[in-house]
PDB file of C-alpha atoms in Angstrom:
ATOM      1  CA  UNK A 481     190.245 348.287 -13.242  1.00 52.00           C
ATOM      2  CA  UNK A 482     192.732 345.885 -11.175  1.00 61.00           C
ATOM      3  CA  UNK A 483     196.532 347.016 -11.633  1.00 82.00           C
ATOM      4  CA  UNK A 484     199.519 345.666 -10.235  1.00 92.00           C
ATOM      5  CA  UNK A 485     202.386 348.031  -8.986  1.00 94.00           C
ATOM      6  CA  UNK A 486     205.639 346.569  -9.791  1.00 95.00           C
ATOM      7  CA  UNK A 487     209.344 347.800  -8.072  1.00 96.00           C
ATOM      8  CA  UNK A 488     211.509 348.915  -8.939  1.00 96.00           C
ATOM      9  CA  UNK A 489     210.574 349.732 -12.497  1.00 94.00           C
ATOM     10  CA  UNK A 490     214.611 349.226 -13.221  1.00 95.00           C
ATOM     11  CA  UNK A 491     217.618 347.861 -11.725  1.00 95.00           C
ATOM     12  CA  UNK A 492     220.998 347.205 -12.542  1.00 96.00           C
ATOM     13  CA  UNK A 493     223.216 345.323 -10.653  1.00 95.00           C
ATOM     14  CA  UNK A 494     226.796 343.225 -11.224  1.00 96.00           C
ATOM     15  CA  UNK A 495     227.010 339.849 -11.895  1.00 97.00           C
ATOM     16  CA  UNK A 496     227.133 337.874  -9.143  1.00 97.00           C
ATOM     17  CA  UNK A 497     224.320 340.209  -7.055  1.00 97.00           C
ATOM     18  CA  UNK A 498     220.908 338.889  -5.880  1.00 97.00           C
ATOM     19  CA  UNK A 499     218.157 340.473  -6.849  1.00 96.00           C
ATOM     20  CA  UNK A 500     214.514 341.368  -5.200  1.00 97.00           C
ATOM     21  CA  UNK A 501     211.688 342.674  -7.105  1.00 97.00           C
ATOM     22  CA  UNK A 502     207.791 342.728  -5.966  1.00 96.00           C
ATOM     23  CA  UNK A 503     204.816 343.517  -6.991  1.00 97.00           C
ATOM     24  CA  UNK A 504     201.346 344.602  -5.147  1.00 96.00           C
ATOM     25  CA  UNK A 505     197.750 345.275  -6.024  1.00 95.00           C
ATOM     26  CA  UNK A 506     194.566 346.928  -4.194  1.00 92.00           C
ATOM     27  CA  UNK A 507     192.820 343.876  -4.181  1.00 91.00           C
ATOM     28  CA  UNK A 508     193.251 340.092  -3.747  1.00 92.00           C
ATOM     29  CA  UNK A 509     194.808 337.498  -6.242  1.00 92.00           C
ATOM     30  CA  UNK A 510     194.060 334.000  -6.142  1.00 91.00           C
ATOM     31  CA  UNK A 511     197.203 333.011  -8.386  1.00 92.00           C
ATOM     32  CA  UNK A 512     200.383 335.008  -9.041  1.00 94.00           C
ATOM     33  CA  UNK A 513     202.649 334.422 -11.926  1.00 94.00           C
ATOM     34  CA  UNK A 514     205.941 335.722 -13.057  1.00 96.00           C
ATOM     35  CA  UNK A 515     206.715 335.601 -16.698  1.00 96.00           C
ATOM     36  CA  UNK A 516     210.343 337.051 -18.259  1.00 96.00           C
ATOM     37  CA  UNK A 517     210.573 338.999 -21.386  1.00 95.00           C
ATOM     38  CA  UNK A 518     213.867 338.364 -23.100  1.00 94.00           C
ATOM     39  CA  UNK A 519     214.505 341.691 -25.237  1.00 87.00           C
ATOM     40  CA  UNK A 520     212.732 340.897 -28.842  1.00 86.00           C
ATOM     41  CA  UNK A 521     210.998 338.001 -27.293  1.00 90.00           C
ATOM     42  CA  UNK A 522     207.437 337.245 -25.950  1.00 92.00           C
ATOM     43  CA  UNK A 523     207.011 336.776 -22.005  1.00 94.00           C
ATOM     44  CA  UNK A 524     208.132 332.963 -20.718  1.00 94.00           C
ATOM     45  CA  UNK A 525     206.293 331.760 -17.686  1.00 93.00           C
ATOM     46  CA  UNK A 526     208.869 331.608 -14.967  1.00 95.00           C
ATOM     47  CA  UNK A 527     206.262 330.743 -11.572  1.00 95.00           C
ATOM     48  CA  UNK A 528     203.169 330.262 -10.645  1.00 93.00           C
ATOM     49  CA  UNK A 529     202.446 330.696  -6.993  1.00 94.00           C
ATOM     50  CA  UNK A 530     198.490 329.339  -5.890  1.00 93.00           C
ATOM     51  CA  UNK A 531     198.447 329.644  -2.205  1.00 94.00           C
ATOM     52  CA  UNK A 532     198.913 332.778   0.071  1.00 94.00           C
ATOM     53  CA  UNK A 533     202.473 331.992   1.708  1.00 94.00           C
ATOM     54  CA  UNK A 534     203.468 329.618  -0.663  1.00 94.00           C
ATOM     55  CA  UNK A 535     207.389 330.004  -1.466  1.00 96.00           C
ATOM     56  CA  UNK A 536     208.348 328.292  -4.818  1.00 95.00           C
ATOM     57  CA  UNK A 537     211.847 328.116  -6.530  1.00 95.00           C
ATOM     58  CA  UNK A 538     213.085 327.567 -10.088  1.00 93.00           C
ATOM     59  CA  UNK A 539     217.035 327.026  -9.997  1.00 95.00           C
ATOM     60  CA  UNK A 540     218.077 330.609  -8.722  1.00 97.00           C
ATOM     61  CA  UNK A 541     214.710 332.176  -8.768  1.00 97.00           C
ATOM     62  CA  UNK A 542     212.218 332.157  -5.827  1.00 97.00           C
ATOM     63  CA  UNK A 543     209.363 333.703  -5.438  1.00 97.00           C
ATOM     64  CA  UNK A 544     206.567 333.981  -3.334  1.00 97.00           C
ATOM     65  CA  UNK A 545     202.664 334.788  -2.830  1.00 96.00           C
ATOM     66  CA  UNK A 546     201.973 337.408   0.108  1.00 95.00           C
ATOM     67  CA  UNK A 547     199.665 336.057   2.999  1.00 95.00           C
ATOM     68  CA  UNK A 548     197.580 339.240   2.306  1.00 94.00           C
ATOM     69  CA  UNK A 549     197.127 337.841  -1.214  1.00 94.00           C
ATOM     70  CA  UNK A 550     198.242 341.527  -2.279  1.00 95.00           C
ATOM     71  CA  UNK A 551     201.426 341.128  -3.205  1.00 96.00           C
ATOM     72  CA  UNK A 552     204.171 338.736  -4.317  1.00 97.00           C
ATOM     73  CA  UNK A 553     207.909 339.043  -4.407  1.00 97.00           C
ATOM     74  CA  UNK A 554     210.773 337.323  -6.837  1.00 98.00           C
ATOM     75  CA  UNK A 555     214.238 337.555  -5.565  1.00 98.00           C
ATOM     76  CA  UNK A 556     217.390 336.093  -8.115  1.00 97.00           C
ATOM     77  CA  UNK A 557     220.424 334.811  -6.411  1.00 97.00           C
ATOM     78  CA  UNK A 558     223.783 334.876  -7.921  1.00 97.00           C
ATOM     79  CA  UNK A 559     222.713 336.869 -10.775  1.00 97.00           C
ATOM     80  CA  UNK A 560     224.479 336.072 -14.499  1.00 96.00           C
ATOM     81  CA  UNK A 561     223.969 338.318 -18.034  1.00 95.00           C
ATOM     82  CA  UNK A 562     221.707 336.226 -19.172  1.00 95.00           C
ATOM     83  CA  UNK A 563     219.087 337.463 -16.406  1.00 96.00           C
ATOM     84  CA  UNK A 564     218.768 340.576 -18.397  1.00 96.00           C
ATOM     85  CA  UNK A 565     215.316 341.228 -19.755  1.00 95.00           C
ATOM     86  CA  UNK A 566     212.059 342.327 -18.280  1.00 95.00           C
ATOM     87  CA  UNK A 567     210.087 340.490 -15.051  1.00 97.00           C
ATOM     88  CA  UNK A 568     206.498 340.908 -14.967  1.00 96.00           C
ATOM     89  CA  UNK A 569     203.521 339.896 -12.487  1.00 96.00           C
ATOM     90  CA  UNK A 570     200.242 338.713 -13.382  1.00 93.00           C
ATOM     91  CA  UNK A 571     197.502 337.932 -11.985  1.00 91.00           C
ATOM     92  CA  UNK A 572     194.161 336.520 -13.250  1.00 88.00           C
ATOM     93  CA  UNK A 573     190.515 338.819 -12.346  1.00 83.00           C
ATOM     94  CA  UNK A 574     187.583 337.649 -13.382  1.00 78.00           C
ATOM     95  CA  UNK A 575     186.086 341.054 -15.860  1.00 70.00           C
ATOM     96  CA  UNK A 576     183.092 340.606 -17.923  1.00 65.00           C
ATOM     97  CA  UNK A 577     181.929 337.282 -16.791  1.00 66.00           C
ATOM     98  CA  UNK A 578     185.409 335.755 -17.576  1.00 71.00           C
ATOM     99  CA  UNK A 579     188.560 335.216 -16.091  1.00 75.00           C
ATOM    100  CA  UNK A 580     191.764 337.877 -17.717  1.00 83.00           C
ATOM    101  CA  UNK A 581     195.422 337.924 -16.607  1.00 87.00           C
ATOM    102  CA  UNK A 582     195.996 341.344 -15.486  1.00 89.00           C
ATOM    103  CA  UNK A 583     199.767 342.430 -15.773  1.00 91.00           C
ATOM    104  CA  UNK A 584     202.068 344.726 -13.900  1.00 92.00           C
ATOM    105  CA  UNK A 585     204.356 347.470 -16.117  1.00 91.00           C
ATOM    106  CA  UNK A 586     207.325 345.282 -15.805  1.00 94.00           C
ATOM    107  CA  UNK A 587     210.872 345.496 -13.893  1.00 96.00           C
ATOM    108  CA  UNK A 588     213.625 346.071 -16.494  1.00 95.00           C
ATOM    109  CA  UNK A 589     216.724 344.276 -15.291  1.00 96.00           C
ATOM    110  CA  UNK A 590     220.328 344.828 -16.495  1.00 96.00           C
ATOM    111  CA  UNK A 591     223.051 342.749 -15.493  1.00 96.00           C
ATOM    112  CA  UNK A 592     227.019 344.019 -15.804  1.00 92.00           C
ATOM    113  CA  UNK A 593     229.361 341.528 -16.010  1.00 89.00           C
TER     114      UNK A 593
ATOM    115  CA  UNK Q 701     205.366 321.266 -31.041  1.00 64.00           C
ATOM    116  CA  UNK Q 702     205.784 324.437 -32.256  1.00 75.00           C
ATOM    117  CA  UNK Q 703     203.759 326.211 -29.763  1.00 92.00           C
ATOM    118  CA  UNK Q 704     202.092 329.539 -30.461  1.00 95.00           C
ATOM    119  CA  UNK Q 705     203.939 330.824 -34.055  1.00 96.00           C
ATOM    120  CA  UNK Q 706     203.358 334.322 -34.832  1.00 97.00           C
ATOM    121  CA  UNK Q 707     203.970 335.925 -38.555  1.00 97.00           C
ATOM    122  CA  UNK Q 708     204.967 338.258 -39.396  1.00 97.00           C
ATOM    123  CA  UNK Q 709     207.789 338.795 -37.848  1.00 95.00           C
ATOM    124  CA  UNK Q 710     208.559 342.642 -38.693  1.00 96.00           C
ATOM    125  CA  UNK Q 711     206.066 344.802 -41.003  1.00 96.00           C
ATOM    126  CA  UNK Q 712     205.821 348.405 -42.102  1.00 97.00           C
ATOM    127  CA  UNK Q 713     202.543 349.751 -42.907  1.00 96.00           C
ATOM    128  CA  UNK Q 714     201.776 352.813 -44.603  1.00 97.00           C
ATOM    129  CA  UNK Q 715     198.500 355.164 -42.763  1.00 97.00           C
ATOM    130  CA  UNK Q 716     195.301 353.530 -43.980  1.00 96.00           C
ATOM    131  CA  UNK Q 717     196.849 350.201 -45.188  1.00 97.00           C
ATOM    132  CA  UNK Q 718     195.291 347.637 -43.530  1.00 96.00           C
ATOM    133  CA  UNK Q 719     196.928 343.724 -42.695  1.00 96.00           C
ATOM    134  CA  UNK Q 720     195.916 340.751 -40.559  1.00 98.00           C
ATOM    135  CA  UNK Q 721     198.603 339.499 -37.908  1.00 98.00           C
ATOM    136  CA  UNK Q 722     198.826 334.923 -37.952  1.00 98.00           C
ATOM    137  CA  UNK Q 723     198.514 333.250 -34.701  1.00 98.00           C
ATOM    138  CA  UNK Q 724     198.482 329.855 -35.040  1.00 97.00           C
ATOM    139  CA  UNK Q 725     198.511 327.051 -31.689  1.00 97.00           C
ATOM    140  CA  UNK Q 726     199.126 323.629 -31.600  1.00 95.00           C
ATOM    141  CA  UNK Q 727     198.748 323.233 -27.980  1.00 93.00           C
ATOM    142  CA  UNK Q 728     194.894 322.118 -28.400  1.00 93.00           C
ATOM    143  CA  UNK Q 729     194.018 325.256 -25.815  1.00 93.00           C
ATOM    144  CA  UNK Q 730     190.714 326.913 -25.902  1.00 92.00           C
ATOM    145  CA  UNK Q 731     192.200 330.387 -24.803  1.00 93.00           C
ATOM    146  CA  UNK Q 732     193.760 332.549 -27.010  1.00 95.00           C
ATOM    147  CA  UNK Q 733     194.552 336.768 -26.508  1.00 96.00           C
ATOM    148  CA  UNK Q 734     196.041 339.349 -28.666  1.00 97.00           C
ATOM    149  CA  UNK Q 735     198.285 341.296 -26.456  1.00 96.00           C
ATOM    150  CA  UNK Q 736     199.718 344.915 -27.730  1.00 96.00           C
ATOM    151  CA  UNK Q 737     203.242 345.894 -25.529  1.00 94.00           C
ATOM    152  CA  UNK Q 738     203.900 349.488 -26.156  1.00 91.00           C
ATOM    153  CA  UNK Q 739     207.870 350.867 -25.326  1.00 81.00           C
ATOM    154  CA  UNK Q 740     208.124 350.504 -21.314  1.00 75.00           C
ATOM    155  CA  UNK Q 741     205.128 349.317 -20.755  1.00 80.00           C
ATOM    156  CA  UNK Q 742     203.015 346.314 -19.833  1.00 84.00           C
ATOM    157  CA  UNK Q 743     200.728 344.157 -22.291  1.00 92.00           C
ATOM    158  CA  UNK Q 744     197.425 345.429 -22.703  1.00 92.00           C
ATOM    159  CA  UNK Q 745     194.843 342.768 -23.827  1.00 93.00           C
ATOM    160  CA  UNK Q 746     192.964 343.793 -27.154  1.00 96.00           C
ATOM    161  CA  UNK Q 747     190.508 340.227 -27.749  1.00 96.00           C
ATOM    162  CA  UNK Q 748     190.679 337.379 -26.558  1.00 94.00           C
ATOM    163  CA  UNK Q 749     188.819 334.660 -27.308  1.00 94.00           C
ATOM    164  CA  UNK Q 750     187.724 331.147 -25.089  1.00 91.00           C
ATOM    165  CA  UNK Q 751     186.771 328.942 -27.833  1.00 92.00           C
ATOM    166  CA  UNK Q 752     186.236 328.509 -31.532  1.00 94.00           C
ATOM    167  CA  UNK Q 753     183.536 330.635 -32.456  1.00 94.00           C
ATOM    168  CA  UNK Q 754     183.562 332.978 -29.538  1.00 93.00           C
ATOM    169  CA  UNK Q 755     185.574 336.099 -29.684  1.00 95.00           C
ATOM    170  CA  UNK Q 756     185.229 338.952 -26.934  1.00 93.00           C
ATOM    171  CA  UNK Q 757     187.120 342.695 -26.445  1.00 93.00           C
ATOM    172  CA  UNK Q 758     189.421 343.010 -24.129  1.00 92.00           C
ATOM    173  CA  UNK Q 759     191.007 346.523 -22.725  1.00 89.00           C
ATOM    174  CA  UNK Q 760     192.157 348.126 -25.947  1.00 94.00           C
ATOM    175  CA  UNK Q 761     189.869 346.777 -28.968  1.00 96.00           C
ATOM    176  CA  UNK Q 762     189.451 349.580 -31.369  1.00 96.00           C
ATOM    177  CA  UNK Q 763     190.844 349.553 -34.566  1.00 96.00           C
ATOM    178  CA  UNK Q 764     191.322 345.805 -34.438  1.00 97.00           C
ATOM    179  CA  UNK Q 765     188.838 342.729 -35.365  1.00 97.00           C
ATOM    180  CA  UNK Q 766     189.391 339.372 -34.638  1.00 97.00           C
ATOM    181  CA  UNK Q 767     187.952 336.147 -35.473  1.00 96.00           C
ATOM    182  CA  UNK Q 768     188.292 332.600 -34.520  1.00 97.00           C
ATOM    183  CA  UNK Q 769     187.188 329.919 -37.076  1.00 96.00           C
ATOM    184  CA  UNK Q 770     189.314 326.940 -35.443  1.00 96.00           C
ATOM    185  CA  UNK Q 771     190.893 325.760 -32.432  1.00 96.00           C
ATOM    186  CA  UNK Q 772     194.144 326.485 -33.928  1.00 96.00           C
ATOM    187  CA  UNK Q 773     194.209 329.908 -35.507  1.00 97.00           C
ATOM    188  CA  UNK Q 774     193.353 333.443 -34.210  1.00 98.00           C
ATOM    189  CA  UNK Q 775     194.130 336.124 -36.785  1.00 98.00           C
ATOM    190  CA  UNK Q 776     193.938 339.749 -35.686  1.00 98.00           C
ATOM    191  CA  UNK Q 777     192.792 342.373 -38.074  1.00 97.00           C
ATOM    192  CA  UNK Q 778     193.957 345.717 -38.737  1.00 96.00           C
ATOM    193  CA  UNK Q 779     191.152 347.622 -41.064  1.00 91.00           C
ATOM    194  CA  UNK Q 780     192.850 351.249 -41.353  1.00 95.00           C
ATOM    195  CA  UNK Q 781     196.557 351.389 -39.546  1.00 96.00           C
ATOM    196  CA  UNK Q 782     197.299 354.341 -37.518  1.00 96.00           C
ATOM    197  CA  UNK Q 783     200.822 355.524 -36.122  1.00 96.00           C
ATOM    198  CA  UNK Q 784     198.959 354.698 -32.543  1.00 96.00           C
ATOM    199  CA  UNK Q 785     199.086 351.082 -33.662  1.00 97.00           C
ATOM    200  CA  UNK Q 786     203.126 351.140 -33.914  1.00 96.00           C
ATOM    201  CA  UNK Q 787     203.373 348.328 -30.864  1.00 97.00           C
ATOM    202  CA  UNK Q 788     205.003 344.910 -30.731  1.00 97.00           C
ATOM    203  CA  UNK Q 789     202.012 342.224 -30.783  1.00 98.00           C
ATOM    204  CA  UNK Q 790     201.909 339.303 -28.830  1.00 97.00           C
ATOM    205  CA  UNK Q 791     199.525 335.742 -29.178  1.00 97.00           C
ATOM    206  CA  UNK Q 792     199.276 334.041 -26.271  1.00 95.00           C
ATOM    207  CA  UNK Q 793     196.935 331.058 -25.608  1.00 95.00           C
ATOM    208  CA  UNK Q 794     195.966 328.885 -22.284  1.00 91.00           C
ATOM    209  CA  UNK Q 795     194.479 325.696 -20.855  1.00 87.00           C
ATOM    210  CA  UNK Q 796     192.572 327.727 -18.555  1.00 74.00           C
ATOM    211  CA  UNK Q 797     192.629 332.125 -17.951  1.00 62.00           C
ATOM    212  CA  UNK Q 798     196.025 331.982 -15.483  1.00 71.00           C
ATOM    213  CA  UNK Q 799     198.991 329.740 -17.497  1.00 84.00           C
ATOM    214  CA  UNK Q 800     199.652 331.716 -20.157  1.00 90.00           C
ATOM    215  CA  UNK Q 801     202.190 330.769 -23.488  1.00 92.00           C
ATOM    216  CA  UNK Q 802     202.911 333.375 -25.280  1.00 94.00           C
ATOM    217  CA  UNK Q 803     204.244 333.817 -29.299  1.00 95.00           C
ATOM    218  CA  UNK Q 804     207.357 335.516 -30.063  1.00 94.00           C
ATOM    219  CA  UNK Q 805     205.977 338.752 -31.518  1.00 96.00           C
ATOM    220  CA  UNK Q 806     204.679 340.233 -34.722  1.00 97.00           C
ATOM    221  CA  UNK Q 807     207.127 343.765 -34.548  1.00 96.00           C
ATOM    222  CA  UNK Q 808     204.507 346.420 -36.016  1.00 97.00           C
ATOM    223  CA  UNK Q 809     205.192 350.098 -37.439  1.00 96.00           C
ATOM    224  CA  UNK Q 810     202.993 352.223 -39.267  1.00 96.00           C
ATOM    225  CA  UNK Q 811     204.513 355.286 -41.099  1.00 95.00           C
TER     226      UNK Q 811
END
């Protein structure tokens, strides 16, 4: 089936670092999201990206959807402890005669202060 | 609004036990998916379902049932627990397949 490649699968950086993460796939998303995974949480949606090129930001986060509609990227500026948890890609692939969200494996970020 | 509300929380289950996991909307979506997120690794979609009444398998279905009665509830089934179903479980529901909202987790481990 569809899978998305995320990278790195871990980071950690100081406080006060940006941050760049992406994520890729074999074949062609319509829609990219990014959702964040506090540690004993479920996933939050942090972006949704519809258009190949499209750059979108959300306070310190931006992220964008690749013209080849392969792969997106989400980069954190000035990053603070409370970025820690886990960044994930979707995507949604229509499987089955409906339409799924397919998910990458996650970047695990840790932030020293 | 609550949102999606997941309960459990936490639960132990002994081999061959079996339990159903609560997911309950109030967000008035048609969507709703049971997620499974194993240690370091990504969600893996077990049912999902698009509407009351309509219930479908996703990547990972056995040992699980599902059923959706209402709008509002999806409760996922487990008929004989096995130490492969130790995972953290995850509701989510949507508008339409891309958005999704997720719950906060049912925390699942079979001895």
């Amino acid at each position: 089936g569809q899978q998305l490649n995320q990278s790195p699968q871990s980071m950690f950086i100081q406080e006060g670092e940006d941050v760049s993460m992406n994520c890729t796939s074999s074949s062609i998303f319509n829609t990219w999201l990014w959702y964040k995974q506090d540690p004993g949480e479920g996933p939050v949606l942090l972006i949704a990206l519809y258009k190949a090129g499209e750059l979108t930001s959300n306070g310190r986060l931006t992220a964008q959807f690749g013209i080849t509609r392969k792969d997106s990227f989400l980069n954190i500026s000035a990053s603070i402890p409370s970025d820690v948890g886990i960044y994930f890609c979707a995507g949604p692939k229509s499987q089955g005669g409906s339409e799924k969200l397919v998910f990458g494996k996650g970047t695990k970020l840790t932030v020293n202060p | 609004n609550a949102g999606v509300t997941q309960t459990p929380k936490f639960r132990i289950l002994k081999i061959g036990q079996s339990m159903t996991l609560q997911c309950t909307q109030d967000m008035n979506h048609n969507y709703m998916y049971w997620y499974r997120q194993d240690p370091g690794m990504g969600l893996k979609l077990i049912y999902y379902s698009v509407g009351a009444g309509i219930t479908d398998k996703g990547e990972v279905p056995n040992g699980y049932n599902v059923s959706r009665s209402t709008t509002e509830d999806f409760p996922l089934r487990l008929e004989l627990a096995a130490p492969s179903q130790t995972s953290v479980y995850f509701c989510a529901t949507s508008r339409g397949a891309a958005t999704q909202y997720f719950g906060p987790g049912t925390r699942l481990l079979v001895l």
